[in-house]
Amino acid sequence: MSHIHDLGVIGGGVHGATVALFAARGGMDVALFERGPLCREASGVNAGTLTMQMTRVALIPYALEAHAMWASAGDWLGHDVGVVVCDGLSLAFTPAEAELLTFRAGKRREAGAPIEIVSGARAKEIEPGLSGQALIAGHCKVDGFANAYLTGLAFRAALIEAGVSLHENCPVAGVEREDGAFAIRTSQGVKRVRRIVLAGGVWIEPMLAWLGISLPIKTLINQLSVSERIAPVMRTVVGIANGLLSLKQYPHGTVVIGGGWQAVGDRERGGVELLPERLIGNMRLACHAIPALRQARMARAWAGLEAETRDALPAVGPLPGIADAYVCGSVHSGYTSGPYIARLLAEHILDREPAMPLFPIDRLLAPEGAGTTA
Ligand SMILES: Cc1cc2nc3c(=O)[nH]c(=O)nc-3n(C[C@H](O)[C@H](O)[C@H](O)COP(=O)(O)OP(=O)(O)OC[C@H]3O[C@@H](n4cnc5c(N)ncnc54)[C@H](O)[C@@H]3O)c2cc1C
């Protein structure tokens, strides 16, 4: 009989990598299987924003903990992901946007996010790069960003140091129950594990189907663009259109414009198509907020796939009816909150009481309308 690991994690994005890391540090013998290099899907191509102003209200307490984790990444991850902690401003340019912003900021504040509404003039004091056309802004001191493309490098080193058996470029084709364990069919042969975590981002839907669970996962296709390196034009994270679009300038001078109008694509075939007219729309909005950006040339644009459940809340917890099997993903603004929420799942798997509740998928398997929508 081949070696049996305590835990097998399938999918090496920020969720899978974090569960694997903390489970290994908790004493488990962990194997992680990633079809490509670590964190090269959503977790490596995202906009890197670490914000409360785009986070769903129910996730604010988690996001605050996660923000603190990112801010101290050197301590627990041990490797640099270029985290910058700075102020965040969410702008409203019209009375309708101002009303919605005020309502949402109020809800997030009730949930613990330190967001205050400030006048357009005050927003311009906080961010001198603004055009001055904003009526009001949501101002949050707990904001910032990371260099998402460094995520895989950082986790790779940390996982190896923690003793995780790391299988990159190792697609998994299926999972079967076998003698009280799980047999994982990989491109490197069959691997056996006692417990399993499915952490496949937008691909948790086909992964769950391996175990007979049908959970529809919507795929969002977010477009990003990055400017050439320019002189400093902004010093905060700026959100527009009630958080749908965000922009920030990295210390080396590039400005990343993320979100906004979506691209098109296909999860199964993996192909995405950027839509130039929508990218231009995003850039126009960005220039409306930060006029100095009009002088910048855009260097590159790309897109990535983000998962969403029916109620837009995470799928994180045990799989109903299947002992020792778990799912971890579909966290909205999952780069911000992922490390904390995935660490909670690792605590659960280690038989410790997580500090906050998980998000079991039982609610999503009930007929439409019967589940909770908190
Ligand atoms: C363009 C974009 C911008 C975003 N911007 C932000 C932002 O600014 N701030 C924020 O908080 N969030 C942001 N997000 C959301 C955030 O990136 C995601 O919520 C988070 O990274 C998801 O992590 P994950 O581990 O669940 O999924 P992923 O990172 O997608 O990881 C899943 C992994 O599973 C692997 N996999 C799939 N099938 C198999 C298989 N059969 N065998 C082995 N491995 C498999 C994939 O290769 C992939 O690496 C953005 C998302 C996108 C796409």
Short mmCIF file of C-alpha atoms and ligand atoms in Angstrom, two decimals:
data_model
loop_
_atom_site.label_atom_id
_atom_site.label_comp_id
_atom_site.label_asym_id
_atom_site.label_seq_id
_atom_site.Cartn_x
_atom_site.Cartn_y
_atom_site.Cartn_z
CA MET A 1 0.00 0.00 0.00
CA SER A 2 1.36 3.45 -0.95
CA HIS A 3 1.92 6.24 1.60
CA ILE A 4 -1.29 7.85 2.92
CA HIS A 5 -1.14 11.57 3.69
CA ASP A 6 -3.25 13.02 6.53
CA LEU A 7 -4.63 15.66 4.18
CA GLY A 8 -4.76 16.22 0.43
CA VAL A 9 -5.57 19.71 -0.88
CA ILE A 10 -6.60 20.05 -4.53
CA GLY A 11 -6.11 23.55 -5.94
CA GLY A 12 -3.17 25.80 -5.08
CA GLY A 13 -4.71 29.26 -5.02
CA VAL A 14 -4.70 31.42 -1.89
CA HIS A 15 -7.37 29.23 -0.26
CA GLY A 16 -5.80 25.84 -0.91
CA ALA A 17 -2.29 27.07 -0.15
CA THR A 18 -3.38 28.62 3.17
CA VAL A 19 -5.27 25.50 4.34
CA ALA A 20 -2.26 23.36 3.43
CA LEU A 21 0.15 25.70 5.21
CA PHE A 22 -1.70 25.89 8.52
CA ALA A 23 -2.66 22.20 8.53
CA ALA A 24 1.01 21.30 8.03
CA ARG A 25 2.09 23.71 10.74
CA GLY A 26 -0.54 22.07 12.97
CA GLY A 27 1.28 18.75 12.60
CA MET A 28 -0.44 17.11 9.63
CA ASP A 29 1.29 15.35 6.76
CA VAL A 30 -0.14 17.39 3.87
CA ALA A 31 0.01 17.01 0.08
CA LEU A 32 -1.09 19.82 -2.25
CA PHE A 33 -1.99 19.18 -5.89
CA GLU A 34 -2.08 22.12 -8.32
CA ARG A 35 -2.65 21.69 -12.01
CA GLY A 36 -0.32 24.59 -12.93
CA PRO A 37 2.14 26.63 -10.89
CA LEU A 38 0.88 27.82 -7.47
CA CYS A 39 -1.40 30.89 -7.46
CA ARG A 40 -1.42 31.56 -11.19
CA GLU A 41 -5.21 31.73 -11.58
CA ALA A 42 -7.35 34.22 -9.61
CA SER A 43 -4.88 34.31 -6.72
CA GLY A 44 -2.02 35.50 -8.93
CA VAL A 45 -3.76 37.73 -11.47
CA ASN A 46 -6.10 39.69 -9.20
CA ALA A 47 -5.91 43.41 -8.50
CA GLY A 48 -4.31 42.85 -5.09
CA THR A 49 -6.68 45.24 -3.30
CA LEU A 50 -7.03 44.51 0.43
CA THR A 51 -10.17 46.44 1.21
CA MET A 52 -13.30 46.59 3.33
CA GLN A 53 -15.12 48.81 0.83
CA MET A 54 -15.65 46.01 -1.71
CA THR A 55 -16.16 43.27 0.88
CA ARG A 56 -19.64 41.89 1.54
CA VAL A 57 -21.08 42.98 4.89
CA ALA A 58 -21.23 39.42 6.29
CA LEU A 59 -17.50 39.01 5.60
CA ILE A 60 -16.30 42.27 7.21
CA PRO A 61 -15.24 40.65 10.53
CA TYR A 62 -13.26 38.06 8.56
CA ALA A 63 -11.78 40.67 6.23
CA LEU A 64 -10.56 42.78 9.17
CA GLU A 65 -8.69 39.77 10.57
CA ALA A 66 -7.39 38.91 7.11
CA HIS A 67 -6.18 42.48 6.53
CA ALA A 68 -4.18 42.22 9.75
CA MET A 69 -2.73 38.93 8.47
CA TRP A 70 -1.66 40.51 5.16
CA ALA A 71 -0.19 43.51 6.99
CA SER A 72 1.98 41.08 8.98
CA ALA A 73 2.62 38.62 6.14
CA GLY A 74 6.32 38.67 6.96
CA ASP A 75 5.53 37.06 10.34
CA TRP A 76 3.25 34.17 9.32
CA LEU A 77 4.01 33.70 5.61
CA GLY A 78 7.64 34.63 5.95
CA HIS A 79 7.97 35.89 2.39
CA ASP A 80 7.29 39.21 0.72
CA VAL A 81 4.08 39.89 -1.20
CA GLY A 82 4.66 43.65 -1.34
CA VAL A 83 1.85 44.64 1.02
CA VAL A 84 1.22 48.39 1.32
CA VAL A 85 -1.24 49.53 4.00
CA CYS A 86 -2.82 52.88 3.12
CA ASP A 87 -6.11 54.79 3.21
CA GLY A 88 -8.95 53.78 0.92
CA LEU A 89 -11.51 56.08 -0.67
CA SER A 90 -14.72 54.98 -2.35
CA LEU A 91 -16.02 57.84 -4.48
CA ALA A 92 -19.56 58.94 -5.37
CA PHE A 93 -19.98 61.35 -8.28
CA THR A 94 -23.79 61.55 -8.49
CA PRO A 95 -26.57 61.89 -5.89
CA ALA A 96 -27.71 58.33 -6.65
CA GLU A 97 -24.18 56.98 -6.13
CA ALA A 98 -23.88 59.06 -2.95
CA GLU A 99 -27.09 57.56 -1.55
CA LEU A 100 -25.98 53.99 -2.29
CA LEU A 101 -22.47 54.63 -0.95
CA THR A 102 -23.85 56.09 2.29
CA PHE A 103 -26.19 53.13 2.75
CA ARG A 104 -23.51 50.51 2.08
CA ALA A 105 -20.87 52.29 4.16
CA GLY A 106 -23.37 52.38 7.05
CA LYS A 107 -23.98 48.62 6.82
CA ARG A 108 -20.25 47.89 6.67
CA ARG A 109 -19.62 50.22 9.61
CA GLU A 110 -22.28 48.36 11.64
CA ALA A 111 -20.34 45.18 10.82
CA GLY A 112 -17.14 46.71 12.22
CA ALA A 113 -15.43 48.35 9.24
CA PRO A 114 -14.02 51.77 10.23
CA ILE A 115 -15.57 53.62 7.26
CA GLU A 116 -16.66 57.23 7.56
CA ILE A 117 -18.37 59.37 4.94
CA VAL A 118 -16.38 62.48 4.08
CA SER A 119 -17.05 65.43 1.77
CA GLY A 120 -15.52 65.63 -1.70
CA ALA A 121 -13.25 68.42 -0.44
CA ARG A 122 -12.01 66.28 2.48
CA ALA A 123 -11.47 63.36 0.09
CA LYS A 124 -9.22 65.60 -2.02
CA GLU A 125 -7.18 66.48 1.07
CA ILE A 126 -6.70 62.77 1.75
CA GLU A 127 -5.95 62.04 -1.92
CA PRO A 128 -4.58 65.16 -3.67
CA GLY A 129 -4.57 63.28 -6.99
CA LEU A 130 -8.39 63.32 -7.16
CA SER A 131 -10.19 65.40 -9.79
CA GLY A 132 -12.29 67.11 -7.14
CA GLN A 133 -15.54 66.09 -8.81
CA ALA A 134 -16.58 63.57 -6.17
CA LEU A 135 -19.59 64.63 -4.10
CA ILE A 136 -18.67 62.45 -1.14
CA ALA A 137 -16.40 59.52 -0.38
CA GLY A 138 -16.28 56.55 1.95
CA HIS A 139 -12.97 56.80 3.81
CA CYS A 140 -11.44 53.73 5.42
CA LYS A 141 -8.04 53.61 7.07
CA VAL A 142 -7.94 49.81 6.86
CA ASP A 143 -7.14 49.42 3.18
CA GLY A 144 -4.16 48.72 0.98
CA PHE A 145 -2.86 46.31 -1.60
CA ALA A 146 -0.40 43.55 -2.32
CA ASN A 147 1.53 42.42 -5.39
CA ALA A 148 -0.68 39.48 -6.34
CA TYR A 149 1.88 38.03 -8.74
CA LEU A 150 4.23 37.44 -5.78
CA THR A 151 1.64 35.30 -3.96
CA GLY A 152 2.67 31.99 -5.52
CA LEU A 153 6.37 32.54 -4.93
CA ALA A 154 5.74 33.44 -1.28
CA PHE A 155 3.42 30.49 -0.58
CA ARG A 156 5.68 28.08 -2.46
CA ALA A 157 8.61 28.85 -0.17
CA ALA A 158 6.42 28.76 2.97
CA LEU A 159 4.78 25.43 2.01
CA ILE A 160 8.11 23.78 1.35
CA GLU A 161 9.47 25.07 4.67
CA ALA A 162 6.36 23.68 6.41
CA GLY A 163 7.04 20.25 4.90
CA VAL A 164 4.05 20.14 2.55
CA SER A 165 4.44 17.63 -0.26
CA LEU A 166 3.96 20.04 -3.15
CA HIS A 167 2.78 18.74 -6.54
CA GLU A 168 2.71 21.61 -9.04
CA ASN A 169 1.86 21.09 -12.71
CA CYS A 170 -0.11 18.09 -11.51
CA PRO A 171 -3.76 18.14 -12.66
CA VAL A 172 -6.22 15.99 -10.74
CA ALA A 173 -8.70 14.04 -12.86
CA GLY A 174 -10.89 12.66 -10.08
CA VAL A 175 -11.27 11.49 -6.49
CA GLU A 176 -12.74 8.22 -5.19
CA ARG A 177 -13.54 6.89 -1.72
CA GLU A 178 -11.34 3.87 -1.04
CA ASP A 179 -11.03 1.87 2.21
CA GLY A 180 -11.87 4.81 4.46
CA ALA A 181 -9.44 7.09 2.60
CA PHE A 182 -9.53 9.01 -0.69
CA ALA A 183 -7.73 8.02 -3.88
CA ILE A 184 -6.72 11.10 -5.90
CA ARG A 185 -6.10 10.41 -9.57
CA THR A 186 -3.34 12.79 -10.65
CA SER A 187 -1.10 13.10 -13.68
CA GLN A 188 1.66 11.77 -11.39
CA GLY A 189 -0.29 8.64 -10.42
CA VAL A 190 -2.83 7.82 -7.70
CA LYS A 191 -2.15 9.48 -4.31
CA ARG A 192 -3.94 8.46 -1.10
CA VAL A 193 -5.10 10.82 1.63
CA ARG A 194 -7.25 10.46 4.78
CA ARG A 195 -8.94 13.84 4.40
CA ILE A 196 -9.49 16.00 1.37
CA VAL A 197 -10.01 19.72 0.68
CA LEU A 198 -11.37 20.84 -2.69
CA ALA A 199 -10.05 24.38 -3.30
CA GLY A 200 -10.35 24.81 -7.04
CA GLY A 201 -11.61 28.41 -7.34
CA VAL A 202 -14.20 28.54 -10.14
CA TRP A 203 -13.45 24.84 -10.70
CA ILE A 204 -14.90 23.70 -7.36
CA GLU A 205 -18.08 22.91 -9.28
CA PRO A 206 -16.50 20.09 -11.37
CA MET A 207 -14.43 19.03 -8.32
CA LEU A 208 -17.54 18.61 -6.15
CA ALA A 209 -19.11 16.61 -8.98
CA TRP A 210 -16.33 13.99 -8.47
CA LEU A 211 -17.99 13.26 -5.12
CA GLY A 212 -21.53 13.43 -6.46
CA ILE A 213 -22.32 16.95 -5.20
CA SER A 214 -23.97 19.42 -7.54
CA LEU A 215 -23.20 23.03 -6.59
CA PRO A 216 -23.59 25.61 -9.35
CA ILE A 217 -20.78 28.18 -9.28
CA LYS A 218 -21.12 31.39 -11.26
CA THR A 219 -17.96 32.62 -12.99
CA LEU A 220 -17.15 36.34 -12.93
CA ILE A 221 -14.58 37.45 -15.50
CA ASN A 222 -12.76 40.50 -14.19
CA GLN A 223 -10.61 42.67 -16.45
CA LEU A 224 -7.49 44.47 -15.28
CA SER A 225 -5.04 46.83 -16.89
CA VAL A 226 -1.74 48.29 -15.77
CA SER A 227 -0.03 51.51 -16.81
CA GLU A 228 3.59 52.10 -17.57
CA ARG A 229 5.66 53.37 -14.63
CA ILE A 230 4.81 57.00 -14.01
CA ALA A 231 5.62 59.65 -11.44
CA PRO A 232 3.44 59.46 -8.29
CA VAL A 233 -0.17 60.44 -9.10
CA MET A 234 -1.99 58.91 -6.12
CA ARG A 235 -1.31 57.55 -2.64
CA THR A 236 -4.55 55.78 -1.67
CA VAL A 237 -6.67 52.93 -3.01
CA VAL A 238 -9.53 54.58 -4.93
CA GLY A 239 -12.81 52.79 -5.57
CA ILE A 240 -15.34 54.01 -8.13
CA ALA A 241 -18.87 52.95 -9.08
CA ASN A 242 -19.51 51.67 -5.56
CA GLY A 243 -16.43 49.51 -5.49
CA LEU A 244 -16.87 47.86 -8.87
CA LEU A 245 -13.66 49.48 -10.12
CA SER A 246 -10.53 50.15 -8.06
CA LEU A 247 -7.17 51.71 -8.76
CA LYS A 248 -3.91 52.18 -6.93
CA GLN A 249 -0.32 53.06 -7.71
CA TYR A 250 2.44 50.65 -6.77
CA PRO A 251 5.67 51.92 -5.22
CA HIS A 252 7.53 51.29 -8.50
CA GLY A 253 5.12 53.61 -10.36
CA THR A 254 2.62 51.44 -12.23
CA VAL A 255 -1.11 52.04 -11.74
CA VAL A 256 -3.40 48.99 -11.74
CA ILE A 257 -7.02 49.53 -12.77
CA GLY A 258 -9.14 46.55 -11.81
CA GLY A 259 -12.72 45.33 -12.02
CA GLY A 260 -15.43 47.41 -13.65
CA TRP A 261 -16.91 46.13 -16.88
CA GLN A 262 -16.29 42.43 -17.30
CA ALA A 263 -14.61 40.40 -20.07
CA VAL A 264 -16.17 37.28 -21.58
CA GLY A 265 -14.92 33.72 -21.40
CA ASP A 266 -15.45 30.09 -20.66
CA ARG A 267 -14.44 28.33 -17.44
CA GLU A 268 -14.31 24.86 -18.97
CA ARG A 269 -12.12 25.81 -21.91
CA GLY A 270 -10.23 28.30 -19.77
CA GLY A 271 -10.26 30.95 -22.51
CA VAL A 272 -11.03 34.60 -21.82
CA GLU A 273 -11.52 37.39 -24.30
CA LEU A 274 -10.76 40.98 -23.33
CA LEU A 275 -13.23 43.53 -24.66
CA PRO A 276 -11.34 46.72 -25.67
CA GLU A 277 -14.40 48.97 -25.54
CA ARG A 278 -15.04 47.86 -21.95
CA LEU A 279 -11.39 48.30 -20.98
CA ILE A 280 -11.51 51.82 -22.39
CA GLY A 281 -14.67 52.45 -20.33
CA ASN A 282 -12.78 51.37 -17.20
CA MET A 283 -9.83 53.64 -18.09
CA ARG A 284 -12.16 56.59 -18.69
CA LEU A 285 -13.65 56.13 -15.24
CA ALA A 286 -10.17 55.92 -13.73
CA CYS A 287 -9.10 59.16 -15.48
CA HIS A 288 -12.32 60.83 -14.29
CA ALA A 289 -11.18 60.13 -10.72
CA ILE A 290 -7.41 60.73 -11.15
CA PRO A 291 -6.90 63.18 -14.07
CA ALA A 292 -3.08 62.79 -14.16
CA LEU A 293 -3.68 59.26 -15.46
CA ARG A 294 -4.63 60.76 -18.86
CA GLN A 295 -0.90 61.19 -19.53
CA ALA A 296 -0.11 57.52 -18.84
CA ARG A 297 0.14 54.80 -21.46
CA MET A 298 -1.39 51.45 -20.61
CA ALA A 299 1.15 48.65 -20.76
CA ARG A 300 -0.91 45.49 -20.46
CA ALA A 301 -4.40 44.14 -19.84
CA TRP A 302 -5.57 40.73 -18.70
CA ALA A 303 -8.51 38.93 -17.13
CA GLY A 304 -9.10 36.27 -14.50
CA LEU A 305 -11.92 34.09 -13.24
CA GLU A 306 -13.65 34.62 -9.88
CA ALA A 307 -16.17 32.21 -8.32
CA GLU A 308 -19.55 33.14 -6.85
CA THR A 309 -22.16 30.99 -5.14
CA ARG A 310 -25.92 31.52 -5.40
CA ASP A 311 -25.97 33.75 -2.29
CA ALA A 312 -22.53 35.27 -3.00
CA LEU A 313 -21.23 33.97 0.35
CA PRO A 314 -18.32 31.52 0.67
CA ALA A 315 -18.37 27.76 0.24
CA VAL A 316 -16.09 26.82 3.14
CA GLY A 317 -16.66 23.81 5.38
CA PRO A 318 -17.33 20.07 5.53
CA LEU A 319 -19.10 18.34 2.65
CA PRO A 320 -22.50 17.10 3.78
CA GLY A 321 -22.71 13.31 4.00
CA ILE A 322 -19.01 12.72 3.16
CA ALA A 323 -16.79 12.31 6.20
CA ASP A 324 -13.39 13.98 6.10
CA ALA A 325 -14.10 15.94 2.91
CA TYR A 326 -14.18 19.73 2.74
CA VAL A 327 -14.57 22.57 0.26
CA CYS A 328 -12.83 25.95 0.47
CA GLY A 329 -13.54 28.76 -1.96
CA SER A 330 -15.95 31.17 -3.58
CA VAL A 331 -15.08 33.91 -1.10
CA HIS A 332 -16.11 37.32 -2.39
CA SER A 333 -13.04 39.63 -2.46
CA GLY A 334 -11.29 36.38 -1.69
CA TYR A 335 -7.77 37.72 -1.97
CA THR A 336 -8.47 40.06 0.96
CA SER A 337 -10.30 37.53 3.15
CA GLY A 338 -8.96 34.21 1.84
CA PRO A 339 -6.02 33.70 4.19
CA TYR A 340 -8.14 34.16 7.32
CA ILE A 341 -11.14 32.13 6.15
CA ALA A 342 -8.94 29.30 4.88
CA ARG A 343 -6.99 29.30 8.15
CA LEU A 344 -10.32 28.85 9.99
CA LEU A 345 -10.96 25.74 7.90
CA ALA A 346 -7.48 24.43 8.75
CA GLU A 347 -8.31 24.94 12.45
CA HIS A 348 -11.53 22.95 12.01
CA ILE A 349 -9.67 20.12 10.24
CA LEU A 350 -7.12 20.11 13.08
CA ASP A 351 -10.05 19.56 15.51
CA ARG A 352 -9.68 23.02 17.01
CA GLU A 353 -12.59 25.43 17.44
CA PRO A 354 -12.38 28.12 14.71
CA ALA A 355 -12.59 31.67 16.07
CA MET A 356 -15.45 32.49 13.66
CA PRO A 357 -18.07 30.34 11.93
CA LEU A 358 -17.36 28.58 8.63
CA PHE A 359 -19.71 28.72 5.64
CA PRO A 360 -20.96 25.13 5.10
CA ILE A 361 -22.55 24.50 1.72
CA ASP A 362 -25.66 22.73 3.06
CA ARG A 363 -27.54 26.01 2.63
CA LEU A 364 -26.74 26.03 -1.08
CA LEU A 365 -27.80 22.45 -1.70
CA ALA A 366 -31.32 23.16 -0.45
CA PRO A 367 -33.83 24.06 -3.20
CA GLU A 368 -33.60 27.64 -4.47
CA GLY A 369 -35.31 30.02 -2.05
CA ALA A 370 -35.10 27.63 0.91
CA GLY A 371 -31.50 28.54 1.85
CA THR A 372 -30.26 31.43 3.96
CA THR A 373 -29.23 34.63 2.23
CA ALA A 374 -27.61 36.52 5.12
C1 LIG B 1 -9.06 39.60 -12.17
C2 LIG B 1 -9.44 39.45 -10.72
C3 LIG B 1 -9.28 40.53 -9.85
C4 LIG B 1 -9.57 40.38 -8.50
N1 LIG B 1 -9.26 41.39 -7.65
C5 LIG B 1 -9.38 41.19 -6.31
C6 LIG B 1 -8.95 42.20 -5.41
O1 LIG B 1 -8.42 43.22 -5.81
N2 LIG B 1 -9.11 41.97 -4.08
C7 LIG B 1 -9.67 40.83 -3.59
O2 LIG B 1 -9.81 40.70 -2.38
N3 LIG B 1 -10.06 39.83 -4.44
C8 LIG B 1 -9.92 39.99 -5.77
N4 LIG B 1 -10.30 39.00 -6.64
C9 LIG B 1 -10.83 37.74 -6.08
C10 LIG B 1 -9.70 36.81 -5.62
O3 LIG B 1 -8.62 36.85 -6.53
C11 LIG B 1 -10.23 35.38 -5.51
O4 LIG B 1 -11.39 35.38 -4.67
C12 LIG B 1 -9.22 34.42 -4.88
O5 LIG B 1 -7.93 34.59 -5.42
C13 LIG B 1 -9.71 32.99 -5.14
O6 LIG B 1 -8.75 32.08 -4.63
P1 LIG B 1 -8.98 30.52 -4.80
O7 LIG B 1 -7.83 29.86 -4.13
O8 LIG B 1 -10.35 30.16 -4.33
O9 LIG B 1 -9.00 30.27 -6.38
P2 LIG B 1 -7.82 30.24 -7.45
O10 LIG B 1 -6.78 31.23 -7.16
O11 LIG B 1 -8.47 30.28 -8.80
O12 LIG B 1 -7.17 28.81 -7.23
C14 LIG B 1 -7.79 27.61 -7.63
C15 LIG B 1 -6.71 26.70 -8.16
O13 LIG B 1 -7.25 25.41 -8.44
C16 LIG B 1 -6.51 24.87 -9.51
N5 LIG B 1 -7.22 23.76 -10.12
C17 LIG B 1 -8.39 23.81 -10.79
N6 LIG B 1 -8.72 22.58 -11.25
C18 LIG B 1 -7.73 21.74 -10.84
C19 LIG B 1 -7.50 20.35 -11.00
N7 LIG B 1 -8.36 19.56 -11.67
N8 LIG B 1 -6.39 19.81 -10.46
C20 LIG B 1 -5.50 20.59 -9.77
N9 LIG B 1 -5.67 21.93 -9.59
C21 LIG B 1 -6.78 22.50 -10.11
C22 LIG B 1 -6.34 26.07 -10.45
O14 LIG B 1 -5.28 25.86 -11.36
C23 LIG B 1 -6.11 27.21 -9.47
O15 LIG B 1 -4.74 27.50 -9.28
C24 LIG B 1 -10.08 39.14 -8.01
C25 LIG B 1 -10.28 38.07 -8.88
C26 LIG B 1 -9.95 38.21 -10.23
C27 LIG B 1 -10.13 37.02 -11.15
#
